[in-house]
GROMACS .gro file of C-alpha atoms in nm:
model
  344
    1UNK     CA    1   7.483  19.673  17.220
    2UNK     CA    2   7.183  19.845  17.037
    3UNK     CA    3   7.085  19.817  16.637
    4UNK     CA    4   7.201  20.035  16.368
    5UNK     CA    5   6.869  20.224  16.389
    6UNK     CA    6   6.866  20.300  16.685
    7UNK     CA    7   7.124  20.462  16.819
    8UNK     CA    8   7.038  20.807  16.837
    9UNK     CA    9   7.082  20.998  17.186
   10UNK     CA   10   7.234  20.884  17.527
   11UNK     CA   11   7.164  21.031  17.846
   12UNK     CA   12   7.055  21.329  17.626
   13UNK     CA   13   7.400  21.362  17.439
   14UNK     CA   14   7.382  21.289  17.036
   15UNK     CA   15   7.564  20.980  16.986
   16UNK     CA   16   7.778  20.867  16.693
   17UNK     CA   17   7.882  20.466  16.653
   18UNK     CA   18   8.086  20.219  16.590
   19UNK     CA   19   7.926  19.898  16.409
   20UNK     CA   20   8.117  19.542  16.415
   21UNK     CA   21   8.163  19.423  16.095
   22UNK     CA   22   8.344  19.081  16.178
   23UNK     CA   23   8.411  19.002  16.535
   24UNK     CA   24   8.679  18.834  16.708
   25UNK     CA   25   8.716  18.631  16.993
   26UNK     CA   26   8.516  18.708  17.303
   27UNK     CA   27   8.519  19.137  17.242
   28UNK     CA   28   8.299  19.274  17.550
   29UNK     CA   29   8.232  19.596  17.662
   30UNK     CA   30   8.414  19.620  17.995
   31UNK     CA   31   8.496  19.893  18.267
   32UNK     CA   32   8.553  19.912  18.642
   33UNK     CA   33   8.293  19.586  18.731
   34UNK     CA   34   8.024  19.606  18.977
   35UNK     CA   35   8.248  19.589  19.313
   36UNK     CA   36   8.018  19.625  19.578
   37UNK     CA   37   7.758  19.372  19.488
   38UNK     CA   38   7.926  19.039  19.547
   39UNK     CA   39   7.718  18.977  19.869
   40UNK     CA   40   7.398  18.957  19.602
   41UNK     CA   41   7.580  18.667  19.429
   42UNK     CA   42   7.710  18.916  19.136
   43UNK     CA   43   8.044  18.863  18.988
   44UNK     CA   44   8.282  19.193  19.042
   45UNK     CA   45   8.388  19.131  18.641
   46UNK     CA   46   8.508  19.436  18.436
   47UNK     CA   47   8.834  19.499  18.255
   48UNK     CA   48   9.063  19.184  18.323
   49UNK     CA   49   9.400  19.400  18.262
   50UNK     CA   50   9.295  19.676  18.487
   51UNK     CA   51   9.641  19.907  18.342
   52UNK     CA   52   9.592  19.848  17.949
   53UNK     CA   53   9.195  19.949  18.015
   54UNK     CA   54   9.317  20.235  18.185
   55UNK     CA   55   9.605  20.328  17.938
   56UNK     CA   56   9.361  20.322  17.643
   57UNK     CA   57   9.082  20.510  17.809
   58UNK     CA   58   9.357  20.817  17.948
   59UNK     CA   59   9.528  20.841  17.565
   60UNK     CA   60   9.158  20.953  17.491
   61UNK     CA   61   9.097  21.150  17.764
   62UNK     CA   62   8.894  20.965  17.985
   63UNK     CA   63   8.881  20.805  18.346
   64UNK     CA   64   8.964  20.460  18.432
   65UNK     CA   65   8.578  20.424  18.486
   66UNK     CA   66   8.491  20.474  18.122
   67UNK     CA   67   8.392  20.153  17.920
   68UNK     CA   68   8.674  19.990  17.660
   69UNK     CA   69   8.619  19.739  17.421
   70UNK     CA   70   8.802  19.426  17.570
   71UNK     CA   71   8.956  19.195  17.246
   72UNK     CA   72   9.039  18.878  17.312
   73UNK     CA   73   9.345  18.716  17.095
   74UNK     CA   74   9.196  18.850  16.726
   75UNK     CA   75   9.043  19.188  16.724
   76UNK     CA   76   8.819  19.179  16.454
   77UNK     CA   77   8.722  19.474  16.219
   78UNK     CA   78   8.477  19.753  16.293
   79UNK     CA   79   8.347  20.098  16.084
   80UNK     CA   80   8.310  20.399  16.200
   81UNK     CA   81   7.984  20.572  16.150
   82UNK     CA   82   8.084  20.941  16.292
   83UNK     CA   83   8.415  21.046  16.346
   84UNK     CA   84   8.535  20.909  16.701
   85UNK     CA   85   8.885  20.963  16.912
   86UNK     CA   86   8.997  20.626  16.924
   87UNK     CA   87   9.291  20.448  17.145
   88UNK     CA   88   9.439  20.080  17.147
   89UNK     CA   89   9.657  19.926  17.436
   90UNK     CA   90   9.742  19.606  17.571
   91UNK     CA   91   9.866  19.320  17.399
   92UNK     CA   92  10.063  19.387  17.084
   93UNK     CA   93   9.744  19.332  16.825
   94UNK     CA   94   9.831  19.465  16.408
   95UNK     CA   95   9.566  19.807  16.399
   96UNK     CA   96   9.490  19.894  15.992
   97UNK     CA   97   9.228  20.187  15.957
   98UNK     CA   98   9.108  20.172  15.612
   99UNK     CA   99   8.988  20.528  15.439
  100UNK     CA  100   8.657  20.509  15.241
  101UNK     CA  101   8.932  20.531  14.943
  102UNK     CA  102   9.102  20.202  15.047
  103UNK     CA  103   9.391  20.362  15.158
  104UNK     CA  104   9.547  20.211  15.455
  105UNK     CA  105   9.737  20.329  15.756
  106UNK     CA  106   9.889  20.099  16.003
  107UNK     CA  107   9.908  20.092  16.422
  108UNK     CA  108  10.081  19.918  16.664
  109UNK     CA  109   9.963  19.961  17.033
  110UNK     CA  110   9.949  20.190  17.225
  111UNK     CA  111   9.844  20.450  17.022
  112UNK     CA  112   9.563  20.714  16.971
  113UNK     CA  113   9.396  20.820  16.625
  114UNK     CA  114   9.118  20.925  16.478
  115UNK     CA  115   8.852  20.781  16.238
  116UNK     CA  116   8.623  20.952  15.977
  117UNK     CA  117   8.285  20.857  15.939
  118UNK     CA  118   8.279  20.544  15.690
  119UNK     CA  119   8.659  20.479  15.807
  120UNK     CA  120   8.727  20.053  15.900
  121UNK     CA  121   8.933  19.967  16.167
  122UNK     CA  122   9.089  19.614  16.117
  123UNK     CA  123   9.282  19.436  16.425
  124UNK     CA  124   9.473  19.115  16.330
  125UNK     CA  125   9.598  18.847  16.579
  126UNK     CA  126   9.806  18.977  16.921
  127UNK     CA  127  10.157  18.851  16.853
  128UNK     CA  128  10.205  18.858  17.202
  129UNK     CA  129  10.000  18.849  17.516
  130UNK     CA  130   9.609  18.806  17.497
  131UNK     CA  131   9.366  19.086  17.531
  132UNK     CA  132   9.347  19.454  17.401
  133UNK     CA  133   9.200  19.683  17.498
  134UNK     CA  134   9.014  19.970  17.228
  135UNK     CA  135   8.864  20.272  17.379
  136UNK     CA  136   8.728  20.635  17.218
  137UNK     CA  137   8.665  20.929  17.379
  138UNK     CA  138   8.345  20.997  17.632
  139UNK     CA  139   8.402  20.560  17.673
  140UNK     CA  140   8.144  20.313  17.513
  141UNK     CA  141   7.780  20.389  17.622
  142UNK     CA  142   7.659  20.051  17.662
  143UNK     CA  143   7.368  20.034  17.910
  144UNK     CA  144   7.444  20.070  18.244
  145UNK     CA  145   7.340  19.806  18.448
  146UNK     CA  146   7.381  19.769  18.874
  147UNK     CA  147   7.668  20.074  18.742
  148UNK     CA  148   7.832  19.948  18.522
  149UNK     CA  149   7.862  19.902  18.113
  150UNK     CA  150   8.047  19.567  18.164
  151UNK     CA  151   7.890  19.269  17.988
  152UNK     CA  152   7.965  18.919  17.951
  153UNK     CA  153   7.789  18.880  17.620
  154UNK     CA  154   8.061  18.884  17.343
  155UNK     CA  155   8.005  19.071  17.027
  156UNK     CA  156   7.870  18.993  16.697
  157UNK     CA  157   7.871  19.091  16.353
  158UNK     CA  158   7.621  19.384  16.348
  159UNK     CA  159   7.632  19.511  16.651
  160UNK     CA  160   7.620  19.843  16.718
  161UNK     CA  161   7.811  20.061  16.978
  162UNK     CA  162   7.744  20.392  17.048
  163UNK     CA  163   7.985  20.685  17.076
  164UNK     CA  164   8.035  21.016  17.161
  165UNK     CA  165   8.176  21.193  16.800
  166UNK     CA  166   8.514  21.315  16.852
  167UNK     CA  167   8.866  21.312  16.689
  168UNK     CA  168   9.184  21.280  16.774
  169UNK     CA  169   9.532  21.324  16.620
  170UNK     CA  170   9.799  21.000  16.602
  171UNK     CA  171   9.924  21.004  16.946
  172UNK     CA  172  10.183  20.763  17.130
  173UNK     CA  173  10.194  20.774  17.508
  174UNK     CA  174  10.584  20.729  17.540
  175UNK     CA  175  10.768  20.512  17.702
  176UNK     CA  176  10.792  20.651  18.028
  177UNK     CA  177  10.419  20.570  18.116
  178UNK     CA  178  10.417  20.209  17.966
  179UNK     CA  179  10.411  19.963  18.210
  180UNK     CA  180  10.559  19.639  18.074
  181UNK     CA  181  10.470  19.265  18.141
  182UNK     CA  182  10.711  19.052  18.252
  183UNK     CA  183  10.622  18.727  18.137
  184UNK     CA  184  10.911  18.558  18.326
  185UNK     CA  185  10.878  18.662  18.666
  186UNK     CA  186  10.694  18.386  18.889
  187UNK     CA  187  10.300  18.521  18.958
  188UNK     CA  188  10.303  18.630  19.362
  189UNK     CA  189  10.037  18.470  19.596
  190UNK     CA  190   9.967  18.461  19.950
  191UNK     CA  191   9.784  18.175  20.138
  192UNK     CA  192   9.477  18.113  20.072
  193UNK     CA  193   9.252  18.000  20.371
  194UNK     CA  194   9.261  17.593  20.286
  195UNK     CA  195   9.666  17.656  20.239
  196UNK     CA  196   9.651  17.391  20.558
  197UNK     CA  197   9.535  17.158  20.355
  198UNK     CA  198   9.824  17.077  20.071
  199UNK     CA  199   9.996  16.772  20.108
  200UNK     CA  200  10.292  16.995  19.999
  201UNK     CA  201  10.340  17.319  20.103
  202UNK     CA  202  10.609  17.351  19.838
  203UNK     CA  203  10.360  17.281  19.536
  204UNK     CA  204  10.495  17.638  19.416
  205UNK     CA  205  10.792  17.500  19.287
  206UNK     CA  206  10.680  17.339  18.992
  207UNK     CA  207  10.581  17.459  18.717
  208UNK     CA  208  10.182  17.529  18.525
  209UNK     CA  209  10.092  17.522  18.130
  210UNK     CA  210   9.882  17.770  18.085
  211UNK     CA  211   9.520  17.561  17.942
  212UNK     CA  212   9.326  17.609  17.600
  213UNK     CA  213   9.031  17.652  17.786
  214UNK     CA  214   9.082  17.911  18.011
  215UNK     CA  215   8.866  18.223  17.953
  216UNK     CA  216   8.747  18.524  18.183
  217UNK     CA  217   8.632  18.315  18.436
  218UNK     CA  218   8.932  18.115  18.491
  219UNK     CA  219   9.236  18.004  18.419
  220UNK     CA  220   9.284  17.606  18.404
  221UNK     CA  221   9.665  17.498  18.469
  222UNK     CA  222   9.812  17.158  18.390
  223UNK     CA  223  10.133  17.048  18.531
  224UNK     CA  224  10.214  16.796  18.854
  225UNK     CA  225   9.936  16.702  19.057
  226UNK     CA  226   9.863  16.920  19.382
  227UNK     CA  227   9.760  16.682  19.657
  228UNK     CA  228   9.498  16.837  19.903
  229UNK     CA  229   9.385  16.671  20.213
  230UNK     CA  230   8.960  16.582  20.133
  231UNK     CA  231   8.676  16.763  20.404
  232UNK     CA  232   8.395  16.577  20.333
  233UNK     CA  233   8.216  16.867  20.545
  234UNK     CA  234   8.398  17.135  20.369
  235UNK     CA  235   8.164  17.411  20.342
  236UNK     CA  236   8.148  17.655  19.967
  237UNK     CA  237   8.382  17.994  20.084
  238UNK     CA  238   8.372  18.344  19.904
  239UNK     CA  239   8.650  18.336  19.627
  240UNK     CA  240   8.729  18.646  19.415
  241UNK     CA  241   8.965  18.726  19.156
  242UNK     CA  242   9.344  18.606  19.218
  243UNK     CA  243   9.188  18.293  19.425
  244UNK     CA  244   9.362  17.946  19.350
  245UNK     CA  245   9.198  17.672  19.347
  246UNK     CA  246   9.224  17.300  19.313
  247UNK     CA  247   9.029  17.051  19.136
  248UNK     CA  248   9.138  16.727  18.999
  249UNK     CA  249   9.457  16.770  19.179
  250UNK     CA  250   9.503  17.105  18.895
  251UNK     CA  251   9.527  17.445  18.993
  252UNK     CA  252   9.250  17.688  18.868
  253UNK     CA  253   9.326  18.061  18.963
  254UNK     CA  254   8.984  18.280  18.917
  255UNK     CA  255   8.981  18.515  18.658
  256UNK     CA  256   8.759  18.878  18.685
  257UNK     CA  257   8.442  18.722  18.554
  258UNK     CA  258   8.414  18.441  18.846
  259UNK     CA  259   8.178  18.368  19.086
  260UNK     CA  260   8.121  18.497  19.426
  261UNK     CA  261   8.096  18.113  19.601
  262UNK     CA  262   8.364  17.821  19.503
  263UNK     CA  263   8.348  17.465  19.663
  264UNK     CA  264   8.765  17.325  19.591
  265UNK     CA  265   8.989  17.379  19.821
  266UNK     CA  266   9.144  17.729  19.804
  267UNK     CA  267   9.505  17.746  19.874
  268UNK     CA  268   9.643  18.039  19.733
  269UNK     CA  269   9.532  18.395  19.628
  270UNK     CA  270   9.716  18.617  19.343
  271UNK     CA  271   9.830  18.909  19.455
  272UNK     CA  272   9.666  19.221  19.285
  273UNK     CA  273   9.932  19.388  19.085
  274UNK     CA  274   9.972  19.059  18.916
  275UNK     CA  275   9.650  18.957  18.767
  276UNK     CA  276   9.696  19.130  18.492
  277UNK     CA  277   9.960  18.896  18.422
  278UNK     CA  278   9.744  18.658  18.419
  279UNK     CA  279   9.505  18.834  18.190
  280UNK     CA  280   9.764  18.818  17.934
  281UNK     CA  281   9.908  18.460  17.980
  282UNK     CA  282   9.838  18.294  17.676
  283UNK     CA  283   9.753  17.893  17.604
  284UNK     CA  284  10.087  17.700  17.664
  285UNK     CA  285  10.241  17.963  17.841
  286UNK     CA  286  10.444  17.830  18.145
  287UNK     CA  287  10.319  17.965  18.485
  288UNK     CA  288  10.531  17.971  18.859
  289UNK     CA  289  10.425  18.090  19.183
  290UNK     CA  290  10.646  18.211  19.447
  291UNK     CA  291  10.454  18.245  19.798
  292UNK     CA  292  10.447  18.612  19.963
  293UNK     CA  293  10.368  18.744  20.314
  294UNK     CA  294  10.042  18.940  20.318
  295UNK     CA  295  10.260  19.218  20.430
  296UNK     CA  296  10.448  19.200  20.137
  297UNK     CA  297  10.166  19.233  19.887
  298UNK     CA  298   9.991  19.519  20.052
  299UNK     CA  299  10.300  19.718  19.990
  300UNK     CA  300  10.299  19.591  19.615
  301UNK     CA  301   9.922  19.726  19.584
  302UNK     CA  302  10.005  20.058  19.739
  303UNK     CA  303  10.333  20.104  19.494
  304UNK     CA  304  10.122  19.989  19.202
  305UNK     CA  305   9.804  20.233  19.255
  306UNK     CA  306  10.049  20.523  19.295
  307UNK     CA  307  10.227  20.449  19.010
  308UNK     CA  308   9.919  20.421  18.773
  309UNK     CA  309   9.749  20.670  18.899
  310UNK     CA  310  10.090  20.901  18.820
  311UNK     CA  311  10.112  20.748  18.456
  312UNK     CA  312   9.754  20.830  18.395
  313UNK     CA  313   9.816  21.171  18.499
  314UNK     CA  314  10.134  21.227  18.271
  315UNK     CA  315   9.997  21.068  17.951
  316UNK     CA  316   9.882  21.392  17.800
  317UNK     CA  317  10.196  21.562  17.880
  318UNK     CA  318  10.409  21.292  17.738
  319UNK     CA  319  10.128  21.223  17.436
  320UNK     CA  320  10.348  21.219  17.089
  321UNK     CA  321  10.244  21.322  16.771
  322UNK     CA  322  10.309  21.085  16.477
  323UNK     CA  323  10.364  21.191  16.176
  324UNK     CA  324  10.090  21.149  15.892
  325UNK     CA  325   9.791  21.217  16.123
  326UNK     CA  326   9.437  21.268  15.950
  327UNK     CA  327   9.311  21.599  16.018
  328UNK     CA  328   9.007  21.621  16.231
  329UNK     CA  329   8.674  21.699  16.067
  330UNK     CA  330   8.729  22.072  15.965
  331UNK     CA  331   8.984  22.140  16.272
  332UNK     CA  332   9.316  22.056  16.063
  333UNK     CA  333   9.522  21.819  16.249
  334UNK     CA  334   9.388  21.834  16.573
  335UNK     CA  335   9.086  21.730  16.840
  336UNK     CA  336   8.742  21.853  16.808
  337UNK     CA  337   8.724  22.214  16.868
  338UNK     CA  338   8.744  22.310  17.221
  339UNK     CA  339   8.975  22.044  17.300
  340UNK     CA  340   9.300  22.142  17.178
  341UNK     CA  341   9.521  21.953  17.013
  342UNK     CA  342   9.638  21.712  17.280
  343UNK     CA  343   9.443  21.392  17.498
  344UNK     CA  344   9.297  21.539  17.757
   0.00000   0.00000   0.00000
């Protein structure tokens, strides 16, 4: 995040921004992480729901590698200083963009718009789910740092982020490339190397209450007590992501933002295509487990990266105008010039 005065050029490109006029709860800048780096005792982090970062970042045109604004719970409301391409997706947050007249016009995710300079973008409570993700066009140029834009510092009232200008019309992806969240289906694990040690291999059956204070790192779970059998030797193991642990006889299952060494036993791992589940299970929310073979979930993975990688790919085509669209800074109702009038 940089000042209002200076954000000027990146990597030699003019730069436009947005500036935070009232913050919400834990925003941060996030992208792909910094895989690779674990072994120098640096969390992977990035975008918690890997499919709604993506989703926002293709209705604008971009890669999956280009920085979103993550928005936790209550978005917050923001003004743009140049016009930008903007997109929302993930949990269901209420979008109002405010003209410099007052008049209002009102989102729901996913969608794509456009802002004019001086335009405020207000984003209520999610109704549903936790975190949503807001990207614009050319991605948030945060400073890159081991890679990546991802930060763990939340924003603040007066921060500043810069922007490529751009514009886009009101687009919806479709229905065909939304990828819904079933918040019924019991989260998939495998065994996790200290699954020897449960008292009860069956602990799966019960079920977890999503915790208050669970956050990027983490999510605490409350329900019946898992019994582990104690090492007093029991060396710290690499955890990641998806990794279940247990303290206090309580499952904790890691969250993006974790750390590269754990100490409790670690008994279960969540399988990839379901973290961002997790990344959307809000306080109070009721949480099962159904064990997997290792087999199972590399087939899940496989399914899952072919099938976003296809939805990215069709969003343009499938892209929907909405009616009542601002026209783009002197380009009628369209992108930026040289860009035609769809995401891409």
């Amino acid at each position: 995040m940089r000042s209002a005065v200076d954000v000027a050029v990146d990597d030699g490109e003019a730069i436009g921004a947005l500036t935070v006029l009232r913050a919400g709860v834990g925003g941060r800048v996030q992208d792909l992480g910094r895989p690779g780096h674990r072994h120098r005792g640096v969390p992977e982090g990035g975008a918690f729901d890997l499919p709604s970062h993506a989703l926002a970042n293709a209705m604008v045109g971009n890669g999956p590698e280009a920085a979103s604004l993550e928005l936790t719970l209550f978005g917050g409301s923001f003004r743009a200083e140049v016009p930008l391409a903007v997109a929302l997706a993930g949990a269901p947050m209420p979008a109002t963009r405010r003209g410099t007249d007052g008049s209002p016009r009102r989102f729901s995710p996913p969608i794509a718009f456009g802002m004019r300079a001086g335009d405020v973008l207000e984003l209520g409570g999610a109704a549903s789910g936790v975190r949503t993700y807001l990207a614009v066009r050319g991605g948030w140029r945060s400073p890159v740092v081991l890679g990546s834009r991802s930060e763990e510092r939340p924003i603040r009232p007066g921060d500043v982020l810069p922007a490529v200008p751009g514009w886009s019309p009101v687009r919806w992806p479709g229905p065909d490339v939304i990828d819904p969240v079933d918040d019924e289906a019991p989260i998939r694990v495998v065994d996790g190397p200290d699954a020897g040690l449960l008292d009860d291999r069956r602990w799966h059956r019960h079920a977890f209450e999503v915790l208050p204070e669970s956050d990027r790192m983490g999510l605490r779970l409350d329900g019946p007590e898992v019994g582990v059998s104690a090492l007093a030797d029991r060396l710290s193991v690499p955890v990641s992501p998806g990794a279940v642990q247990v303290s206090g006889g309580r499952p904790i299952v890691l969250g993006v933002a974790c750390g590269t060494m754990g100490g409790y036993p670690y008994v279960a791992h969540v399988v990839s295509v379901d973290l961002r589940r997790l990344a959307q299970a809000r306080p109070g929310r009721p949480i099962r487990f159904r064990p997997i073979s290792l087999e199972h979930a590399r087939r899940l993975d496989r399914a899952d990266r072919l099938r976003r990688s296809r939805s990215r790919l069709r969003v343009a085509s499938l892209s929907r105008d909405v009616p009542g669209g601002l026209p783009g800074p002197g380009s009628g109702n369209s992108a930026l010039p040289g860009r035609g009038g769809s995401v891409s």
